[in-house]
Amino acid sequence: MKQRCDLNFISVIVRVRKHIMSMLKIELPYKPFLRQAQFHSSPALYRLFGGAAGPGKTEAIMWEGIIKCLRKPKTAGILFRRTFPELEMSLIRRFLEKCPRELYQYHASQHIAQFVNGSFLQFAYCDSERDVYRYQSAEFDFIGIDELTHFTEYIFTYLLSRLRTVKSGITPSFFAATNPGNIGHGFVKSRWVDKDCKEHGYNPVEYDFIPATLKDNPLLASIDPDYIKRLENLPEQQRKALLLGSFDVFAGQFFTEWDKDKHVVAPFTMPETWRKYRAYDYGYENPACCKWYAIDYDGNVWVYRELYFQKSHNLDAEKQAVRINELSAGETYEYSIADPAIFSPTGMVDKFGGQTIAESFARYGIMFLPGSNRRVDGWNLMHQYLWHSAEKMPRMRYFFTCRDSIRTIPALIHDEKKPDDLDTDGEDHAADVDRYFLTSLHERSSERPKSEVEQKLAEFLKRDVVAPGAFNEFYYGRRG
C-alpha cells in the first residue's frame, strides 16, 4: 500500500513536469521521501504530516501548495504560519529559494506568487484571533498550515470556512504539518491522533495523520548526523515530542504530572459514606463544565462524573441546570462550588426575575458557593493532587467517562508572560472546575465508618464519668 501511494504521487509529479517542460523545459527540484510521498498521495480531506522534528514537514507543505497550483490552472491556494516573522523565515524564504523563477511572478507587497497558468499561492499569517477577519470574504481551493498546533481551534475552524470552490475538477482540501505542543495541541490531537473529537460535523474518516520522524529524512541524517544527538540531549518532554513525535508529552505542557495510566481509572461503585461535591464553570458561547467529586477516607479525590457543554450547544443557564439536576438525582452533596463570575449581575433577567447566573441556578435548587479566583494558588494545589511517584499514586484521579477532562487537561500549556499560570487561550474549562473545587477543599477526607467496637467505645467515652464496671461491660460485650 505504501509503495502504491508513492508511485501515485510520483506519477502526479511526472505529469506536472511534462506539462511544465512542454512550455518551459523546467523540471521541479523536488523528490519526496517515503513519508512525504504518503502525505502527498493521501486522499483524505484533512491531512496532517509530521509529529517529530526533521522529517521535512515545511518542505512537504510548500511543495504540496506549488504542485496543486501547477496541476490545475487558476487554482487559488494559501499557506499559513502563525506570525509574519515565522512565515518570512520559513515558507516565503524557502519558496523563493527553491521554486523555479520561470514558473511565477512574486508580488512581495501582497506575499502572492502568480503562476504562469493563472494559479496563485498566497502566503499569510494569523497572529491573533482577530486576524481571521482579514479573510472574511475570501475563498480558497486549498488551505495549508505549517505548525498547526501554534493556532487556536477558533482560528483553525474559521479558516476552514474559507475553503470552498465552484471550479470544475477541483476538490477543496486542507493540509498541515506540526510538532506536538503549543496552544492548539489539544484539538489537533483530538482530531487527527485520537480521533475522538465531538464537534458537530466531525467525521474521523476524513482525517488522516501521517506520522514521521527524523529517521524518515535520510538527507538530513546524512548531512547533519549530530542533529539526532542534539535532540536526544533535550529534557525528557522535549525529547519525546521532537525526537519521537509523541503527542502525550510536549514542551510547554502545564501539568507535566499527567500520566493517563496513573490518573485515569475504570468506574467503580463508591461507598455511600464517601462525601460528594460538585463544581461548575459557566459558559454559553464558550464551553461550560460541571463535575462531580467524591472524597475517600484517605482524602483522595475521585472525579466520577462530568458534564461538558460544547459551545455549539448554546444552552442557557436554565437548560444547563435541568441537565445537572438530572445527573444529580438521588445524591446529596456537602456543597457545590462555582466560578465567582456567575454571581455578578449580567444585565439580563431570567423568567423568574433572577439577575445573576447564580440566581438562575438557585431557582432550580442548585445553590452554588463562589469559588476562589486565586489562579496560581489553585494550580499549585492541582499540581500537588496530580503528583505521583513510583511509590505513591496521585491524590486525584478521573473515571474514564470524564472524557473532556482527560482530553483537555494534559493539553494545556504555560502562559508565556506568566509562567506560573496557564495560557487561557487553551481549552481550560475542565481544569478551572478542578481549581475551584480544590481551593475550596483544602485538606478534607470522608470519615471512615466506625466498627462495632469503635461505636461502643465512643458511646462510653461520651459519659461524664466512665466507671471501671462500664469498661468491664464493654469488653464483656466485645467477647460476646
mmCIF file of C-alpha atoms in Angstrom, residues 136-449:
data_model
loop_
_atom_site.group_PDB
_atom_site.id
_atom_site.type_symbol
_atom_site.label_atom_id
_atom_site.label_comp_id
_atom_site.label_asym_id
_atom_site.label_seq_id
_atom_site.Cartn_x
_atom_site.Cartn_y
_atom_site.Cartn_z
ATOM 1 C CA GLN A 136 -13.709 37.089 5.863
ATOM 2 C CA SER A 137 -14.744 37.426 2.210
ATOM 3 C CA ALA A 138 -12.013 35.221 0.728
ATOM 4 C CA GLU A 139 -12.360 31.727 -0.683
ATOM 5 C CA PHE A 140 -9.622 29.227 -1.431
ATOM 6 C CA ASP A 141 -9.373 25.908 -3.262
ATOM 7 C CA PHE A 142 -6.887 24.673 -0.692
ATOM 8 C CA ILE A 143 -5.513 25.832 2.653
ATOM 9 C CA GLY A 144 -2.205 24.677 4.129
ATOM 10 C CA ILE A 145 -0.843 25.430 7.598
ATOM 11 C CA ASP A 146 2.689 24.885 8.819
ATOM 12 C CA GLU A 147 2.944 24.238 12.589
ATOM 13 C CA LEU A 148 -0.782 23.791 13.107
ATOM 14 C CA THR A 149 -0.530 23.447 16.893
ATOM 15 C CA HIS A 150 0.541 27.119 17.068
ATOM 16 C CA PHE A 151 -3.012 28.062 16.058
ATOM 17 C CA THR A 152 -6.078 28.095 18.284
ATOM 18 C CA GLU A 153 -9.027 25.911 17.396
ATOM 19 C CA TYR A 154 -11.078 29.016 16.670
ATOM 20 C CA ILE A 155 -8.589 30.215 14.040
ATOM 21 C CA PHE A 156 -8.484 26.733 12.512
ATOM 22 C CA THR A 157 -12.246 26.355 12.240
ATOM 23 C CA TYR A 158 -12.725 29.897 10.946
ATOM 24 C CA LEU A 159 -10.125 29.404 8.231
ATOM 25 C CA LEU A 160 -11.815 26.176 7.191
ATOM 26 C CA SER A 161 -14.939 28.217 6.463
ATOM 27 C CA ARG A 162 -12.935 29.938 3.703
ATOM 28 C CA LEU A 163 -12.328 26.577 1.998
ATOM 29 C CA ARG A 164 -14.753 26.443 -0.939
ATOM 30 C CA THR A 165 -14.770 26.417 -4.725
ATOM 31 C CA VAL A 166 -17.079 26.447 -7.740
ATOM 32 C CA LYS A 167 -14.317 25.428 -10.147
ATOM 33 C CA SER A 168 -14.800 22.235 -12.121
ATOM 34 C CA GLY A 169 -12.330 19.456 -11.384
ATOM 35 C CA ILE A 170 -11.084 20.913 -8.081
ATOM 36 C CA THR A 171 -11.899 19.353 -4.716
ATOM 37 C CA PRO A 172 -11.269 21.701 -1.769
ATOM 38 C CA SER A 173 -8.695 20.318 0.636
ATOM 39 C CA PHE A 174 -6.841 21.156 3.837
ATOM 40 C CA PHE A 175 -3.354 20.003 4.770
ATOM 41 C CA ALA A 176 -0.989 20.822 7.604
ATOM 42 C CA ALA A 177 2.207 19.848 9.378
ATOM 43 C CA THR A 178 3.147 20.219 13.020
ATOM 44 C CA ASN A 179 5.133 19.202 16.068
ATOM 45 C CA PRO A 180 3.326 18.310 19.320
ATOM 46 C CA GLY A 181 2.752 21.067 21.862
ATOM 47 C CA ASN A 182 1.659 24.688 21.987
ATOM 48 C CA ILE A 183 -1.824 26.203 22.196
ATOM 49 C CA GLY A 184 -3.513 24.000 19.594
ATOM 50 C CA HIS A 185 -2.117 20.690 20.831
ATOM 51 C CA GLY A 186 -5.440 19.523 22.246
ATOM 52 C CA PHE A 187 -7.660 19.967 19.216
ATOM 53 C CA VAL A 188 -5.007 18.632 16.820
ATOM 54 C CA LYS A 189 -4.519 15.518 18.935
ATOM 55 C CA SER A 190 -8.278 15.059 19.257
ATOM 56 C CA ARG A 191 -8.999 15.361 15.527
ATOM 57 C CA TRP A 192 -6.025 13.547 13.990
ATOM 58 C CA VAL A 193 -4.317 11.357 16.577
ATOM 59 C CA ASP A 194 -7.037 10.130 18.963
ATOM 60 C CA LYS A 195 -9.909 10.860 16.561
ATOM 61 C CA ASP A 196 -12.325 11.411 19.449
ATOM 62 C CA CYS A 197 -13.427 14.963 18.569
ATOM 63 C CA LYS A 198 -17.062 15.651 19.488
ATOM 64 C CA GLU A 199 -17.553 18.818 17.446
ATOM 65 C CA HIS A 200 -20.660 18.846 15.291
ATOM 66 C CA GLY A 201 -19.960 17.523 11.794
ATOM 67 C CA TYR A 202 -16.668 15.840 12.703
ATOM 68 C CA ASN A 203 -16.061 12.657 10.685
ATOM 69 C CA PRO A 204 -12.869 10.776 11.621
ATOM 70 C CA VAL A 205 -12.736 9.102 8.201
ATOM 71 C CA GLU A 206 -11.961 12.495 6.657
ATOM 72 C CA TYR A 207 -8.840 12.960 8.805
ATOM 73 C CA ASP A 208 -5.510 11.301 8.028
ATOM 74 C CA PHE A 209 -2.411 11.602 10.221
ATOM 75 C CA ILE A 210 0.865 10.619 8.550
ATOM 76 C CA PRO A 211 3.413 10.396 11.392
ATOM 77 C CA ALA A 212 7.073 10.942 10.608
ATOM 78 C CA THR A 213 10.340 11.294 12.498
ATOM 79 C CA LEU A 214 13.844 12.439 11.710
ATOM 80 C CA LYS A 215 14.692 8.906 10.566
ATOM 81 C CA ASP A 216 12.260 9.398 7.659
ATOM 82 C CA ASN A 217 14.538 12.127 6.295
ATOM 83 C CA PRO A 218 17.742 10.384 5.134
ATOM 84 C CA LEU A 219 19.110 13.614 3.667
ATOM 85 C CA LEU A 220 19.174 15.486 6.979
ATOM 86 C CA ALA A 221 20.519 12.454 8.807
ATOM 87 C CA SER A 222 23.440 12.227 6.353
ATOM 88 C CA ILE A 223 24.213 15.956 6.196
ATOM 89 C CA ASP A 224 23.902 16.609 9.954
ATOM 90 C CA PRO A 225 24.305 13.300 11.826
ATOM 91 C CA ASP A 226 24.738 15.147 15.141
ATOM 92 C CA TYR A 227 21.185 16.527 14.940
ATOM 93 C CA ILE A 228 19.784 13.316 16.427
ATOM 94 C CA LYS A 229 22.275 13.573 19.283
ATOM 95 C CA ARG A 230 21.158 17.138 20.000
ATOM 96 C CA LEU A 231 17.551 16.003 20.154
ATOM 97 C CA GLU A 232 18.472 13.083 22.404
ATOM 98 C CA ASN A 233 20.083 15.510 24.862
ATOM 99 C CA LEU A 234 16.905 17.548 25.305
ATOM 100 C CA PRO A 235 14.818 17.313 28.525
ATOM 101 C CA GLU A 236 12.559 14.266 28.524
ATOM 102 C CA GLN A 237 9.377 16.020 27.436
ATOM 103 C CA GLN A 238 11.006 17.889 24.576
ATOM 104 C CA ARG A 239 12.930 14.778 23.556
ATOM 105 C CA LYS A 240 9.783 12.656 23.334
ATOM 106 C CA ALA A 241 7.932 15.341 21.397
ATOM 107 C CA LEU A 242 10.644 16.375 18.940
ATOM 108 C CA LEU A 243 12.559 13.115 18.527
ATOM 109 C CA LEU A 244 9.704 10.611 18.776
ATOM 110 C CA GLY A 245 6.772 12.829 17.813
ATOM 111 C CA SER A 246 4.811 11.853 20.931
ATOM 112 C CA PHE A 247 1.543 13.735 21.439
ATOM 113 C CA ASP A 248 1.277 12.513 25.038
ATOM 114 C CA VAL A 249 4.033 14.804 26.370
ATOM 115 C CA PHE A 250 5.419 18.011 24.943
ATOM 116 C CA ALA A 251 7.431 21.108 25.737
ATOM 117 C CA GLY A 252 5.430 23.809 27.493
ATOM 118 C CA GLN A 253 2.945 21.364 28.995
ATOM 119 C CA PHE A 254 1.454 22.872 32.151
ATOM 120 C CA PHE A 255 0.500 19.694 34.002
ATOM 121 C CA THR A 256 3.655 17.693 33.460
ATOM 122 C CA GLU A 257 2.499 15.280 36.167
ATOM 123 C CA TRP A 258 -0.227 13.932 33.888
ATOM 124 C CA ASP A 259 0.043 10.223 33.145
ATOM 125 C CA LYS A 260 -3.014 8.562 31.684
ATOM 126 C CA ASP A 261 -2.040 5.235 33.211
ATOM 127 C CA LYS A 262 -1.967 6.809 36.674
ATOM 128 C CA HIS A 263 -4.729 9.406 36.534
ATOM 129 C CA VAL A 264 -7.457 7.584 34.616
ATOM 130 C CA VAL A 265 -9.337 4.652 36.138
ATOM 131 C CA ALA A 266 -12.314 2.468 35.317
ATOM 132 C CA PRO A 267 -15.537 3.488 37.107
ATOM 133 C CA PHE A 268 -16.350 1.581 40.283
ATOM 134 C CA THR A 269 -19.074 1.592 42.914
ATOM 135 C CA MET A 270 -18.099 4.008 45.666
ATOM 136 C CA PRO A 271 -19.044 3.568 49.329
ATOM 137 C CA GLU A 272 -22.114 5.596 50.227
ATOM 138 C CA THR A 273 -20.205 7.179 53.091
ATOM 139 C CA TRP A 274 -17.759 8.969 50.785
ATOM 140 C CA ARG A 275 -18.528 12.689 50.782
ATOM 141 C CA LYS A 276 -19.615 14.130 47.464
ATOM 142 C CA TYR A 277 -19.256 17.588 45.929
ATOM 143 C CA ARG A 278 -19.974 19.454 42.699
ATOM 144 C CA ALA A 279 -18.085 22.222 40.899
ATOM 145 C CA TYR A 280 -19.056 24.240 37.854
ATOM 146 C CA ASP A 281 -17.664 26.679 35.268
ATOM 147 C CA TYR A 282 -20.248 28.595 33.254
ATOM 148 C CA GLY A 283 -20.150 29.066 29.507
ATOM 149 C CA TYR A 284 -22.596 29.932 26.773
ATOM 150 C CA GLU A 285 -20.602 30.772 23.679
ATOM 151 C CA ASN A 286 -17.626 29.054 25.318
ATOM 152 C CA PRO A 287 -17.812 25.543 26.794
ATOM 153 C CA ALA A 288 -19.364 25.035 30.220
ATOM 154 C CA CYS A 289 -18.388 22.235 32.556
ATOM 155 C CA CYS A 290 -19.781 20.614 35.685
ATOM 156 C CA LYS A 291 -18.008 17.864 37.620
ATOM 157 C CA TRP A 292 -18.898 15.554 40.473
ATOM 158 C CA TYR A 293 -16.285 14.619 43.082
ATOM 159 C CA ALA A 294 -16.029 12.061 45.863
ATOM 160 C CA ILE A 295 -13.501 12.078 48.713
ATOM 161 C CA ASP A 296 -12.360 8.760 50.124
ATOM 162 C CA TYR A 297 -11.309 8.027 53.695
ATOM 163 C CA ASP A 298 -7.677 8.975 52.965
ATOM 164 C CA GLY A 299 -8.520 12.329 51.406
ATOM 165 C CA ASN A 300 -8.062 11.193 47.782
ATOM 166 C CA VAL A 301 -10.248 12.900 45.174
ATOM 167 C CA TRP A 302 -12.185 10.858 42.629
ATOM 168 C CA VAL A 303 -13.735 12.729 39.703
ATOM 169 C CA TYR A 304 -16.579 10.359 38.966
ATOM 170 C CA ARG A 305 -18.841 12.300 36.616
ATOM 171 C CA GLU A 306 -18.540 15.090 34.105
ATOM 172 C CA LEU A 307 -20.965 17.162 32.064
ATOM 173 C CA TYR A 308 -19.351 19.196 29.318
ATOM 174 C CA PHE A 309 -21.398 21.592 27.227
ATOM 175 C CA GLN A 310 -19.646 22.363 23.970
ATOM 176 C CA LYS A 311 -20.024 25.974 22.824
ATOM 177 C CA SER A 312 -22.053 24.734 19.852
ATOM 178 C CA HIS A 313 -24.775 23.618 22.277
ATOM 179 C CA ASN A 314 -25.593 27.244 23.232
ATOM 180 C CA LEU A 315 -27.583 26.133 26.267
ATOM 181 C CA ASP A 316 -28.524 28.889 28.688
ATOM 182 C CA ALA A 317 -28.196 28.574 32.465
ATOM 183 C CA GLU A 318 -31.695 27.175 32.905
ATOM 184 C CA LYS A 319 -31.178 24.316 30.453
ATOM 185 C CA GLN A 320 -27.795 23.543 31.958
ATOM 186 C CA ALA A 321 -29.362 23.471 35.436
ATOM 187 C CA VAL A 322 -32.003 20.990 34.282
ATOM 188 C CA ARG A 323 -29.334 18.656 32.904
ATOM 189 C CA ILE A 324 -27.199 18.920 36.050
ATOM 190 C CA ASN A 325 -30.244 18.067 38.198
ATOM 191 C CA GLU A 326 -30.976 15.019 36.046
ATOM 192 C CA LEU A 327 -27.474 13.646 36.636
ATOM 193 C CA SER A 328 -27.569 14.546 40.347
ATOM 194 C CA ALA A 329 -30.778 12.657 41.114
ATOM 195 C CA GLY A 330 -30.610 10.650 44.319
ATOM 196 C CA GLU A 331 -27.348 12.161 45.527
ATOM 197 C CA THR A 332 -26.548 14.638 48.284
ATOM 198 C CA TYR A 333 -23.542 16.945 48.385
ATOM 199 C CA GLU A 334 -21.518 18.659 51.064
ATOM 200 C CA TYR A 335 -21.606 21.770 48.879
ATOM 201 C CA SER A 336 -21.391 22.937 45.264
ATOM 202 C CA ILE A 337 -18.784 25.472 44.153
ATOM 203 C CA ALA A 338 -18.684 27.611 41.004
ATOM 204 C CA ASP A 339 -16.902 30.291 39.037
ATOM 205 C CA PRO A 340 -17.311 33.507 41.113
ATOM 206 C CA ALA A 341 -18.184 35.403 37.907
ATOM 207 C CA ILE A 342 -21.680 33.859 37.897
ATOM 208 C CA PHE A 343 -22.537 35.917 40.978
ATOM 209 C CA SER A 344 -22.082 39.207 39.108
ATOM 210 C CA PRO A 345 -25.117 40.909 37.526
ATOM 211 C CA THR A 346 -25.322 40.115 33.838
ATOM 212 C CA GLY A 347 -27.767 42.813 32.795
ATOM 213 C CA MET A 348 -30.210 40.099 31.807
ATOM 214 C CA VAL A 349 -33.247 38.876 33.703
ATOM 215 C CA ASP A 350 -34.420 35.272 33.519
ATOM 216 C CA LYS A 351 -38.063 34.233 33.538
ATOM 217 C CA PHE A 352 -38.032 34.089 37.347
ATOM 218 C CA GLY A 353 -36.601 37.570 37.745
ATOM 219 C CA GLY A 354 -33.063 36.482 38.621
ATOM 220 C CA GLN A 355 -30.363 38.904 37.542
ATOM 221 C CA THR A 356 -27.307 36.702 38.013
ATOM 222 C CA ILE A 357 -26.476 33.282 36.620
ATOM 223 C CA ALA A 358 -26.150 32.003 40.195
ATOM 224 C CA GLU A 359 -29.744 33.097 40.894
ATOM 225 C CA SER A 360 -30.929 31.258 37.800
ATOM 226 C CA PHE A 361 -29.350 28.042 39.089
ATOM 227 C CA ALA A 362 -30.762 28.647 42.567
ATOM 228 C CA ARG A 363 -34.278 28.648 41.083
ATOM 229 C CA TYR A 364 -33.621 25.036 40.168
ATOM 230 C CA GLY A 365 -32.364 24.095 43.617
ATOM 231 C CA ILE A 366 -28.644 24.310 42.763
ATOM 232 C CA MET A 367 -27.075 26.540 45.403
ATOM 233 C CA PHE A 368 -23.545 27.385 44.340
ATOM 234 C CA LEU A 369 -20.903 28.931 46.571
ATOM 235 C CA PRO A 370 -18.435 31.334 44.894
ATOM 236 C CA GLY A 371 -15.090 29.722 44.192
ATOM 237 C CA SER A 372 -11.720 31.382 44.608
ATOM 238 C CA ASN A 373 -10.118 33.193 41.692
ATOM 239 C CA ARG A 374 -6.593 32.882 43.084
ATOM 240 C CA ARG A 375 -5.453 31.110 39.962
ATOM 241 C CA VAL A 376 -1.843 30.338 40.830
ATOM 242 C CA ASP A 377 -2.794 29.032 44.290
ATOM 243 C CA GLY A 378 -5.366 26.794 42.634
ATOM 244 C CA TRP A 379 -2.906 25.463 40.077
ATOM 245 C CA ASN A 380 -0.358 24.755 42.806
ATOM 246 C CA LEU A 381 -2.958 22.670 44.609
ATOM 247 C CA MET A 382 -3.803 20.856 41.400
ATOM 248 C CA HIS A 383 -0.120 20.087 40.797
ATOM 249 C CA GLN A 384 0.017 18.604 44.293
ATOM 250 C CA TYR A 385 -3.045 16.423 43.769
ATOM 251 C CA LEU A 386 -1.845 15.200 40.365
ATOM 252 C CA TRP A 387 1.701 14.488 41.566
ATOM 253 C CA HIS A 388 2.750 10.851 41.808
ATOM 254 C CA SER A 389 5.876 8.763 42.171
ATOM 255 C CA ALA A 390 6.929 5.155 41.826
ATOM 256 C CA GLU A 391 5.761 4.543 45.388
ATOM 257 C CA LYS A 392 2.736 6.830 45.574
ATOM 258 C CA MET A 393 -0.376 7.175 43.447
ATOM 259 C CA PRO A 394 -1.804 10.640 42.677
ATOM 260 C CA ARG A 395 -4.346 12.073 45.090
ATOM 261 C CA MET A 396 -6.762 12.974 42.294
ATOM 262 C CA ARG A 397 -7.962 10.507 39.667
ATOM 263 C CA TYR A 398 -10.610 10.538 36.968
ATOM 264 C CA PHE A 399 -13.120 7.943 35.832
ATOM 265 C CA PHE A 400 -12.510 7.283 32.154
ATOM 266 C CA THR A 401 -16.026 8.548 31.465
ATOM 267 C CA CYS A 402 -14.730 12.097 32.124
ATOM 268 C CA ARG A 403 -13.545 12.308 28.539
ATOM 269 C CA ASP A 404 -13.248 16.074 28.203
ATOM 270 C CA SER A 405 -11.125 16.394 31.332
ATOM 271 C CA ILE A 406 -8.854 13.660 30.041
ATOM 272 C CA ARG A 407 -8.747 15.326 26.639
ATOM 273 C CA THR A 408 -8.110 18.934 27.651
ATOM 274 C CA ILE A 409 -6.157 18.983 30.935
ATOM 275 C CA PRO A 410 -2.938 17.371 29.652
ATOM 276 C CA ALA A 411 -3.032 19.621 26.557
ATOM 277 C CA LEU A 412 -2.839 22.907 28.488
ATOM 278 C CA ILE A 413 0.338 24.981 28.247
ATOM 279 C CA HIS A 414 2.118 27.687 30.245
ATOM 280 C CA ASP A 415 1.339 31.359 29.756
ATOM 281 C CA GLU A 416 4.470 32.846 28.173
ATOM 282 C CA LYS A 417 4.169 36.054 30.207
ATOM 283 C CA LYS A 418 3.087 34.418 33.496
ATOM 284 C CA PRO A 419 4.775 31.003 33.655
ATOM 285 C CA ASP A 420 3.043 30.084 36.936
ATOM 286 C CA ASP A 421 -0.307 30.379 35.177
ATOM 287 C CA LEU A 422 -1.633 28.512 32.185
ATOM 288 C CA ASP A 423 -2.474 30.028 28.819
ATOM 289 C CA THR A 424 -6.154 30.973 28.928
ATOM 290 C CA ASP A 425 -6.408 30.737 25.143
ATOM 291 C CA GLY A 426 -6.401 26.982 25.648
ATOM 292 C CA GLU A 427 -9.481 24.903 26.471
ATOM 293 C CA ASP A 428 -9.121 25.323 30.225
ATOM 294 C CA HIS A 429 -12.728 24.941 31.412
ATOM 295 C CA ALA A 430 -12.378 21.442 32.863
ATOM 296 C CA ALA A 431 -9.171 22.482 34.651
ATOM 297 C CA ASP A 432 -10.855 25.613 36.030
ATOM 298 C CA VAL A 433 -13.561 23.444 37.596
ATOM 299 C CA ASP A 434 -10.908 21.330 39.349
ATOM 300 C CA ARG A 435 -9.201 24.512 40.524
ATOM 301 C CA TYR A 436 -12.390 25.902 42.069
ATOM 302 C CA PHE A 437 -13.010 22.645 43.843
ATOM 303 C CA LEU A 438 -9.504 22.046 45.182
ATOM 304 C CA THR A 439 -9.147 25.593 46.558
ATOM 305 C CA SER A 440 -12.412 25.067 48.438
ATOM 306 C CA LEU A 441 -11.441 21.626 49.664
ATOM 307 C CA HIS A 442 -8.126 22.257 51.415
ATOM 308 C CA GLU A 443 -7.457 19.111 53.419
ATOM 309 C CA ARG A 444 -10.630 17.083 53.776
ATOM 310 C CA SER A 445 -11.449 13.407 53.871
ATOM 311 C CA SER A 446 -14.540 11.324 54.410
ATOM 312 C CA GLU A 447 -14.997 9.952 57.895
ATOM 313 C CA ARG A 448 -14.336 6.240 57.845
ATOM 314 C CA PRO A 449 -17.324 4.263 59.249
#
